[in-house]
mmCIF file of C-alpha atoms and ligand atoms in Angstrom:
data_model
loop_
_atom_site.group_PDB
_atom_site.id
_atom_site.type_symbol
_atom_site.label_atom_id
_atom_site.label_comp_id
_atom_site.label_asym_id
_atom_site.label_seq_id
_atom_site.Cartn_x
_atom_site.Cartn_y
_atom_site.Cartn_z
ATOM 1 C CA MET A 951 87.881 -89.898 21.765
ATOM 2 C CA SER A 952 85.355 -92.596 22.709
ATOM 3 C CA LEU A 953 82.695 -89.949 23.345
ATOM 4 C CA ALA A 954 83.144 -88.569 19.845
ATOM 5 C CA ILE A 955 83.195 -92.016 18.272
ATOM 6 C CA VAL A 956 79.980 -93.249 19.852
ATOM 7 C CA SER A 957 78.225 -89.992 19.009
ATOM 8 C CA LEU A 958 79.000 -90.582 15.364
ATOM 9 C CA GLN A 959 78.207 -94.283 15.616
ATOM 10 C CA ALA A 960 74.797 -93.807 17.168
ATOM 11 C CA TYR A 961 73.536 -90.999 14.957
ATOM 12 C CA GLN A 962 73.507 -91.800 11.292
ATOM 13 C CA LEU A 963 73.898 -88.736 9.131
ATOM 14 C CA SER A 964 70.883 -89.572 7.031
ATOM 15 C CA SER A 965 68.556 -89.404 10.018
ATOM 16 C CA LEU A 966 69.865 -86.047 11.222
ATOM 17 C CA VAL A 967 70.086 -83.994 8.083
ATOM 18 C CA LYS A 968 68.830 -80.462 8.502
ATOM 19 C CA ALA A 969 69.204 -77.340 6.430
ATOM 20 C CA ARG A 970 71.908 -75.887 8.626
ATOM 21 C CA PRO A 971 74.742 -78.222 9.589
ATOM 22 C CA SER A 972 75.482 -77.977 13.269
ATOM 23 C CA LEU A 973 76.570 -79.832 16.306
ATOM 24 C CA LEU A 974 76.491 -78.174 19.700
ATOM 25 C CA VAL A 975 78.609 -79.229 22.659
ATOM 26 C CA ILE A 976 77.500 -77.470 25.845
ATOM 27 C CA CYS A 977 80.195 -77.536 28.517
ATOM 28 C CA GLY A 978 79.643 -76.887 32.197
ATOM 29 C CA PRO A 979 82.147 -75.634 34.781
ATOM 30 C CA GLY A 980 83.478 -78.976 36.080
ATOM 31 C CA ASN A 981 85.244 -82.050 34.747
ATOM 32 C CA ASN A 982 82.118 -83.092 32.882
ATOM 33 C CA GLY A 983 82.532 -79.881 30.900
ATOM 34 C CA GLY A 984 86.171 -80.801 30.390
ATOM 35 C CA ASP A 985 85.095 -84.111 28.918
ATOM 36 C CA GLY A 986 82.833 -82.113 26.606
ATOM 37 C CA LEU A 987 85.728 -79.979 25.384
ATOM 38 C CA VAL A 988 87.802 -83.058 24.596
ATOM 39 C CA CYS A 989 84.801 -84.596 22.838
ATOM 40 C CA ALA A 990 84.374 -81.417 20.762
ATOM 41 C CA ARG A 991 88.042 -81.462 19.793
ATOM 42 C CA HIS A 992 87.780 -85.021 18.531
ATOM 43 C CA LEU A 993 84.525 -84.349 16.723
ATOM 44 C CA LYS A 994 86.323 -81.541 14.954
ATOM 45 C CA LEU A 995 88.901 -84.076 13.775
ATOM 46 C CA PHE A 996 86.017 -85.939 12.161
ATOM 47 C CA ALA A 997 85.053 -82.714 10.356
ATOM 48 C CA LYS A 998 84.651 -84.426 7.003
ATOM 49 C CA VAL A 999 81.957 -86.566 8.510
ATOM 50 C CA ILE A 1000 80.078 -83.872 10.347
ATOM 51 C CA ASP A 1001 80.411 -81.204 7.657
ATOM 52 C CA GLU A 1002 77.530 -82.522 5.561
ATOM 53 C CA ALA A 1003 74.705 -81.947 7.982
ATOM 54 C CA TYR A 1004 74.505 -83.085 11.548
ATOM 55 C CA ASN A 1005 72.297 -82.031 14.379
ATOM 56 C CA LEU A 1006 73.020 -83.231 17.818
ATOM 57 C CA VAL A 1007 73.546 -81.639 21.227
ATOM 58 C CA ILE A 1008 76.295 -83.021 23.449
ATOM 59 C CA ASP A 1009 75.337 -82.412 27.074
ATOM 60 C CA ALA A 1010 78.535 -81.884 29.066
ATOM 61 C CA ILE A 1011 77.036 -79.429 31.535
ATOM 62 C CA PHE A 1012 77.036 -81.342 34.814
ATOM 63 C CA GLY A 1013 78.524 -84.626 35.910
ATOM 64 C CA PHE A 1014 78.288 -86.519 39.160
ATOM 65 C CA SER A 1015 79.073 -83.488 41.357
ATOM 66 C CA PHE A 1016 75.829 -81.716 40.478
ATOM 67 C CA LYS A 1017 73.677 -81.067 43.523
ATOM 68 C CA GLY A 1018 70.830 -78.891 44.738
ATOM 69 C CA ALA A 1019 68.686 -76.583 42.651
ATOM 70 C CA VAL A 1020 70.234 -75.659 39.352
ATOM 71 C CA ARG A 1021 71.702 -72.141 39.301
ATOM 72 C CA GLU A 1022 71.775 -69.653 36.446
ATOM 73 C CA PRO A 1023 72.806 -69.489 33.706
ATOM 74 C CA PHE A 1024 72.451 -73.255 33.585
ATOM 75 C CA GLY A 1025 68.756 -73.304 34.518
ATOM 76 C CA SER A 1026 67.816 -71.362 31.391
ATOM 77 C CA ILE A 1027 70.027 -73.551 29.237
ATOM 78 C CA LEU A 1028 68.447 -76.724 30.619
ATOM 79 C CA ASP A 1029 64.949 -75.278 30.085
ATOM 80 C CA VAL A 1030 65.731 -74.772 26.402
ATOM 81 C CA LEU A 1031 67.248 -78.219 26.063
ATOM 82 C CA LYS A 1032 64.236 -79.890 27.675
ATOM 83 C CA LYS A 1033 62.059 -78.503 24.895
ATOM 84 C CA THR A 1034 64.316 -79.221 21.958
ATOM 85 C CA THR A 1035 63.549 -81.965 19.481
ATOM 86 C CA VAL A 1036 67.204 -82.302 18.537
ATOM 87 C CA PRO A 1037 68.684 -85.513 19.986
ATOM 88 C CA ILE A 1038 70.752 -85.012 23.132
ATOM 89 C CA ALA A 1039 73.735 -87.149 24.077
ATOM 90 C CA SER A 1040 74.684 -86.821 27.741
ATOM 91 C CA ILE A 1041 78.169 -87.454 29.017
ATOM 92 C CA ASP A 1042 78.189 -89.587 32.173
ATOM 93 C CA ILE A 1043 75.115 -87.945 33.801
ATOM 94 C CA PRO A 1044 72.043 -86.417 32.164
ATOM 95 C CA SER A 1045 72.406 -82.837 33.390
ATOM 96 C CA GLY A 1046 70.036 -81.557 36.018
ATOM 97 C CA GLN A 1047 68.917 -84.853 37.468
ATOM 98 C CA THR A 1048 68.533 -84.857 41.218
ATOM 99 C CA PHE A 1049 67.822 -87.689 43.607
ATOM 100 C CA LYS A 1050 65.561 -88.013 46.585
ATOM 101 C CA ASP A 1051 68.509 -88.572 48.918
ATOM 102 C CA GLY A 1052 70.113 -85.370 47.672
ATOM 103 C CA GLY A 1053 73.332 -87.304 47.317
ATOM 104 C CA ASN A 1054 75.746 -87.133 44.476
ATOM 105 C CA HIS A 1055 76.142 -89.625 41.710
ATOM 106 C CA GLN A 1056 79.511 -91.126 42.529
ATOM 107 C CA PHE A 1057 79.476 -94.686 41.426
ATOM 108 C CA LEU A 1058 78.940 -97.325 44.065
ATOM 109 C CA PRO A 1059 79.996 -100.964 44.101
ATOM 110 C CA VAL A 1060 76.339 -101.973 43.930
ATOM 111 C CA LEU A 1061 76.048 -100.369 40.539
ATOM 112 C CA PHE A 1062 78.523 -102.611 38.884
ATOM 113 C CA PRO A 1063 76.412 -105.761 38.863
ATOM 114 C CA ILE A 1064 74.057 -103.800 36.651
ATOM 115 C CA VAL A 1065 76.651 -103.693 33.931
ATOM 116 C CA SER A 1066 77.013 -107.454 34.032
ATOM 117 C CA ALA A 1067 73.256 -107.896 34.090
ATOM 118 C CA TRP A 1068 72.822 -105.702 31.054
ATOM 119 C CA ILE A 1069 75.432 -107.650 29.176
ATOM 120 C CA GLU A 1070 74.034 -111.007 30.222
ATOM 121 C CA ALA A 1071 70.472 -110.006 29.435
ATOM 122 C CA GLY A 1072 71.614 -108.431 26.191
ATOM 123 C CA THR A 1073 68.965 -105.778 26.584
ATOM 124 C CA TRP A 1074 68.363 -102.355 28.021
ATOM 125 C CA SER A 1075 64.604 -102.590 27.761
ATOM 126 C CA ASP A 1076 63.629 -102.091 31.381
ATOM 127 C CA PRO A 1077 66.504 -100.904 33.535
ATOM 128 C CA GLY A 1078 64.123 -99.840 36.293
ATOM 129 C CA SER A 1079 63.257 -103.448 36.917
ATOM 130 C CA PHE A 1080 66.739 -104.383 38.047
ATOM 131 C CA SER A 1081 67.105 -105.034 41.723
ATOM 132 C CA PHE A 1082 69.973 -106.571 43.605
ATOM 133 C CA LYS A 1083 70.387 -108.001 47.039
ATOM 134 C CA GLY A 1084 70.351 -105.200 49.582
ATOM 135 C CA TRP A 1085 69.695 -102.485 47.050
ATOM 136 C CA ASP A 1086 66.893 -101.248 44.840
ATOM 137 C CA VAL A 1087 67.315 -98.997 41.905
ATOM 138 C CA GLU A 1088 66.912 -95.368 43.009
ATOM 139 C CA GLN A 1089 63.698 -93.683 42.049
ATOM 140 C CA GLY A 1090 64.862 -90.173 41.353
ATOM 141 C CA SER A 1091 63.108 -87.164 39.929
ATOM 142 C CA THR A 1092 62.993 -86.720 36.194
ATOM 143 C CA ASP A 1093 63.657 -82.986 36.437
ATOM 144 C CA GLY A 1094 66.772 -83.154 34.349
ATOM 145 C CA LEU A 1095 67.385 -83.805 30.699
ATOM 146 C CA GLN A 1096 66.031 -86.968 29.125
ATOM 147 C CA PRO A 1097 68.743 -87.681 26.582
ATOM 148 C CA ASP A 1098 68.501 -89.975 23.626
ATOM 149 C CA MET A 1099 71.989 -91.241 24.339
ATOM 150 C CA LEU A 1100 73.983 -91.689 27.531
ATOM 151 C CA ILE A 1101 77.712 -92.318 27.601
ATOM 152 C CA SER A 1102 78.589 -93.670 31.037
ATOM 153 C CA LEU A 1103 82.233 -93.342 32.013
ATOM 154 C CA THR A 1104 83.991 -96.214 33.808
ATOM 155 C CA ALA A 1105 80.615 -97.523 35.037
ATOM 156 C CA PRO A 1106 77.005 -96.322 34.991
ATOM 157 C CA LYS A 1107 76.070 -94.003 37.846
ATOM 158 C CA LYS A 1108 72.779 -93.934 39.766
ATOM 159 C CA SER A 1109 71.158 -91.731 37.174
ATOM 160 C CA ALA A 1110 71.579 -94.465 34.562
ATOM 161 C CA SER A 1111 68.691 -96.287 36.211
ATOM 162 C CA LEU A 1112 66.420 -93.468 34.992
ATOM 163 C CA PHE A 1113 67.699 -93.455 31.455
ATOM 164 C CA ARG A 1114 65.024 -94.184 28.888
ATOM 165 C CA GLY A 1115 66.807 -93.163 25.703
ATOM 166 C CA ARG A 1116 67.804 -95.359 22.807
ATOM 167 C CA TYR A 1117 71.550 -95.671 23.179
ATOM 168 C CA HIS A 1118 73.597 -96.392 26.268
ATOM 169 C CA PHE A 1119 77.342 -96.749 25.885
ATOM 170 C CA LEU A 1120 80.047 -97.496 28.405
ATOM 171 C CA GLY A 1121 83.426 -95.816 27.948
ATOM 172 C CA GLY A 1122 86.649 -95.763 29.942
ATOM 173 C CA ARG A 1123 88.064 -99.186 29.327
ATOM 174 C CA PHE A 1124 91.311 -98.967 31.243
ATOM 175 C CA VAL A 1125 90.431 -98.954 34.929
ATOM 176 C CA PRO A 1126 93.396 -99.305 37.288
ATOM 177 C CA THR A 1127 93.484 -102.721 38.921
ATOM 178 C CA ALA A 1128 93.601 -101.184 42.405
ATOM 179 C CA LEU A 1129 90.398 -99.235 41.759
ATOM 180 C CA GLU A 1130 88.716 -102.258 40.274
ATOM 181 C CA LYS A 1131 89.535 -104.276 43.391
ATOM 182 C CA LYS A 1132 88.640 -101.524 45.845
ATOM 183 C CA TYR A 1133 85.137 -101.146 44.445
ATOM 184 C CA GLN A 1134 84.738 -104.812 43.541
ATOM 185 C CA LEU A 1135 83.978 -103.873 39.997
ATOM 186 C CA ARG A 1136 82.581 -106.412 37.598
ATOM 187 C CA LEU A 1137 83.206 -104.599 34.405
ATOM 188 C CA PRO A 1138 82.246 -106.135 31.084
ATOM 189 C CA PRO A 1139 84.894 -107.239 28.611
ATOM 190 C CA TYR A 1140 85.502 -104.848 25.748
ATOM 191 C CA PRO A 1141 85.783 -106.560 22.379
ATOM 192 C CA GLY A 1142 89.182 -106.423 20.674
ATOM 193 C CA THR A 1143 90.715 -102.999 20.994
ATOM 194 C CA ASP A 1144 87.391 -101.200 21.414
ATOM 195 C CA CYS A 1145 87.251 -98.496 24.082
ATOM 196 C CA VAL A 1146 83.460 -98.236 24.100
ATOM 197 C CA LEU A 1147 80.757 -100.807 24.555
ATOM 198 C CA GLN A 1148 77.054 -100.499 23.826
ATOM 199 C CA LEU A 1149 74.988 -101.751 26.757
HETATM 200 N N1 NPW B 987 85.461 -92.474 36.074
HETATM 201 C C1 NPW B 987 84.666 -91.425 35.968
HETATM 202 O O1 NPW B 987 83.498 -91.534 36.278
HETATM 203 C C2 NPW B 987 85.264 -90.163 35.473
HETATM 204 C C3 NPW B 987 84.501 -89.024 35.354
HETATM 205 N N2 NPW B 987 84.946 -87.891 34.794
HETATM 206 C C4 NPW B 987 84.071 -86.769 34.563
HETATM 207 O O2 NPW B 987 84.072 -85.867 35.641
HETATM 208 C C5 NPW B 987 82.709 -85.598 36.006
HETATM 209 C C6 NPW B 987 82.617 -85.109 37.407
HETATM 210 O O3 NPW B 987 83.344 -83.910 37.437
HETATM 211 P P1 NPW B 987 83.239 -82.892 38.666
HETATM 212 O O4 NPW B 987 83.419 -83.637 39.938
HETATM 213 O O5 NPW B 987 84.193 -81.783 38.369
HETATM 214 O O6 NPW B 987 81.740 -82.408 38.645
HETATM 215 P P2 NPW B 987 80.761 -81.740 37.538
HETATM 216 O O7 NPW B 987 79.417 -82.258 37.847
HETATM 217 O O8 NPW B 987 81.275 -81.895 36.160
HETATM 218 O O9 NPW B 987 80.851 -80.165 37.818
HETATM 219 C C7 NPW B 987 80.666 -79.600 39.074
HETATM 220 C C8 NPW B 987 80.491 -78.108 38.815
HETATM 221 O O10 NPW B 987 79.083 -77.879 38.716
HETATM 222 C C9 NPW B 987 78.714 -76.878 39.632
HETATM 223 N N3 NPW B 987 77.397 -77.158 40.177
HETATM 224 C C10 NPW B 987 77.027 -78.195 40.981
HETATM 225 N N4 NPW B 987 75.728 -78.164 41.244
HETATM 226 C C11 NPW B 987 75.243 -77.058 40.624
HETATM 227 C C12 NPW B 987 73.949 -76.459 40.538
HETATM 228 N N5 NPW B 987 72.877 -76.983 41.155
HETATM 229 N N6 NPW B 987 73.808 -75.324 39.784
HETATM 230 C C13 NPW B 987 74.871 -74.781 39.160
HETATM 231 N N7 NPW B 987 76.133 -75.299 39.219
HETATM 232 C C14 NPW B 987 76.310 -76.419 39.937
HETATM 233 C C15 NPW B 987 79.781 -76.894 40.693
HETATM 234 O O11 NPW B 987 79.845 -75.615 41.278
HETATM 235 P P3 NPW B 987 79.970 -75.461 42.889
HETATM 236 O O12 NPW B 987 78.687 -76.019 43.459
HETATM 237 O O13 NPW B 987 81.157 -76.278 43.294
HETATM 238 O O14 NPW B 987 80.103 -74.006 43.083
HETATM 239 C C16 NPW B 987 81.027 -77.240 39.906
HETATM 240 O O15 NPW B 987 81.581 -76.080 39.300
HETATM 241 C C17 NPW B 987 82.014 -86.889 35.715
HETATM 242 O O16 NPW B 987 80.613 -86.801 35.652
HETATM 243 C C18 NPW B 987 82.643 -87.241 34.382
HETATM 244 O O17 NPW B 987 82.050 -86.521 33.307
HETATM 245 C C19 NPW B 987 86.266 -87.929 34.124
HETATM 246 O O18 NPW B 987 86.740 -86.647 33.847
HETATM 247 C C20 NPW B 987 87.213 -88.781 34.927
HETATM 248 C C21 NPW B 987 86.703 -90.188 35.078
#
C-alpha cells in the first residue's frame, strides 16, 4: 500500500499527462517482483486517480538478491528502461545495479545511521558525501537504472548511496523489536499513523 501511495504522492497528475493514460509495473522473478504485484493491486484501487492520464514505470524487477551480469529477458528490458524519458520509481533497489565487491544489497547496521543523518540534515542533496566511522559509502557502478524515485523498504540499502533522483521514501514502518535490536537500527520516527516517510 505504501508503495502505491508514495507513487501517487510524488507524481502529480498535471506533470505526467500524456495522450495515452498508462502506468507500467514491471515485476521480476523474486520478492521484489512480488512487492510490485502488490503495488499494482493497490494502484488499481486508486483507479479513479490514475484513469485520467498517468505515465510512470514502477521498477520491481530486482531487489537485493540481484547479482552478476543481468540475464535475458531482463537485460533487454533494462536497456529499454535506461533510455526512456518516463519517470521510473524503483522499489527497494534500482534494478541492475552492481557493486565492486560483487556482494548483495542486504542492509547492514552501518546503513542505518544514514537514515538518521538524512533526517537530521533534512536534505538528500549529497548522499555520496556521507561517511561514518569505519565505513565509507560504497562507490558502485551506475550500470543499472537511475530512477527518479526510490522507495527503500525497512531501511535504505547500499545502492541508496548512488541514488540521484528527486524522491526518496522509506517504507516498512513496523519493524519487529528483535530485528531492530539485532541490527542496532536507528530508524526515524514516522509521523502520526503514516507508513511512509520522505527522506
Ligand atoms: N525489509 C526488506 O528489505 C524487505 C524486502 N522485501 C523485498 O524483497 C526483495 C528481495 O527479494 P529476493 O531476495 O527474492 O530477491 P530479488 O532481487 O527480488 O529477486 C531475485 C531473483 O532475481 C534473479 N536474479 C538475480 N540476479 C540475476 C541476474 N543477474 N539476471 C537475471 N536474474 C537474476 C534470481 O534468480 P537466480 O539467480 O536465483 O536464478 C531470483 O529469481 C527486496 O529487495 C524487497 O523488494 C520484502 O518483500 C520484505 C521486506
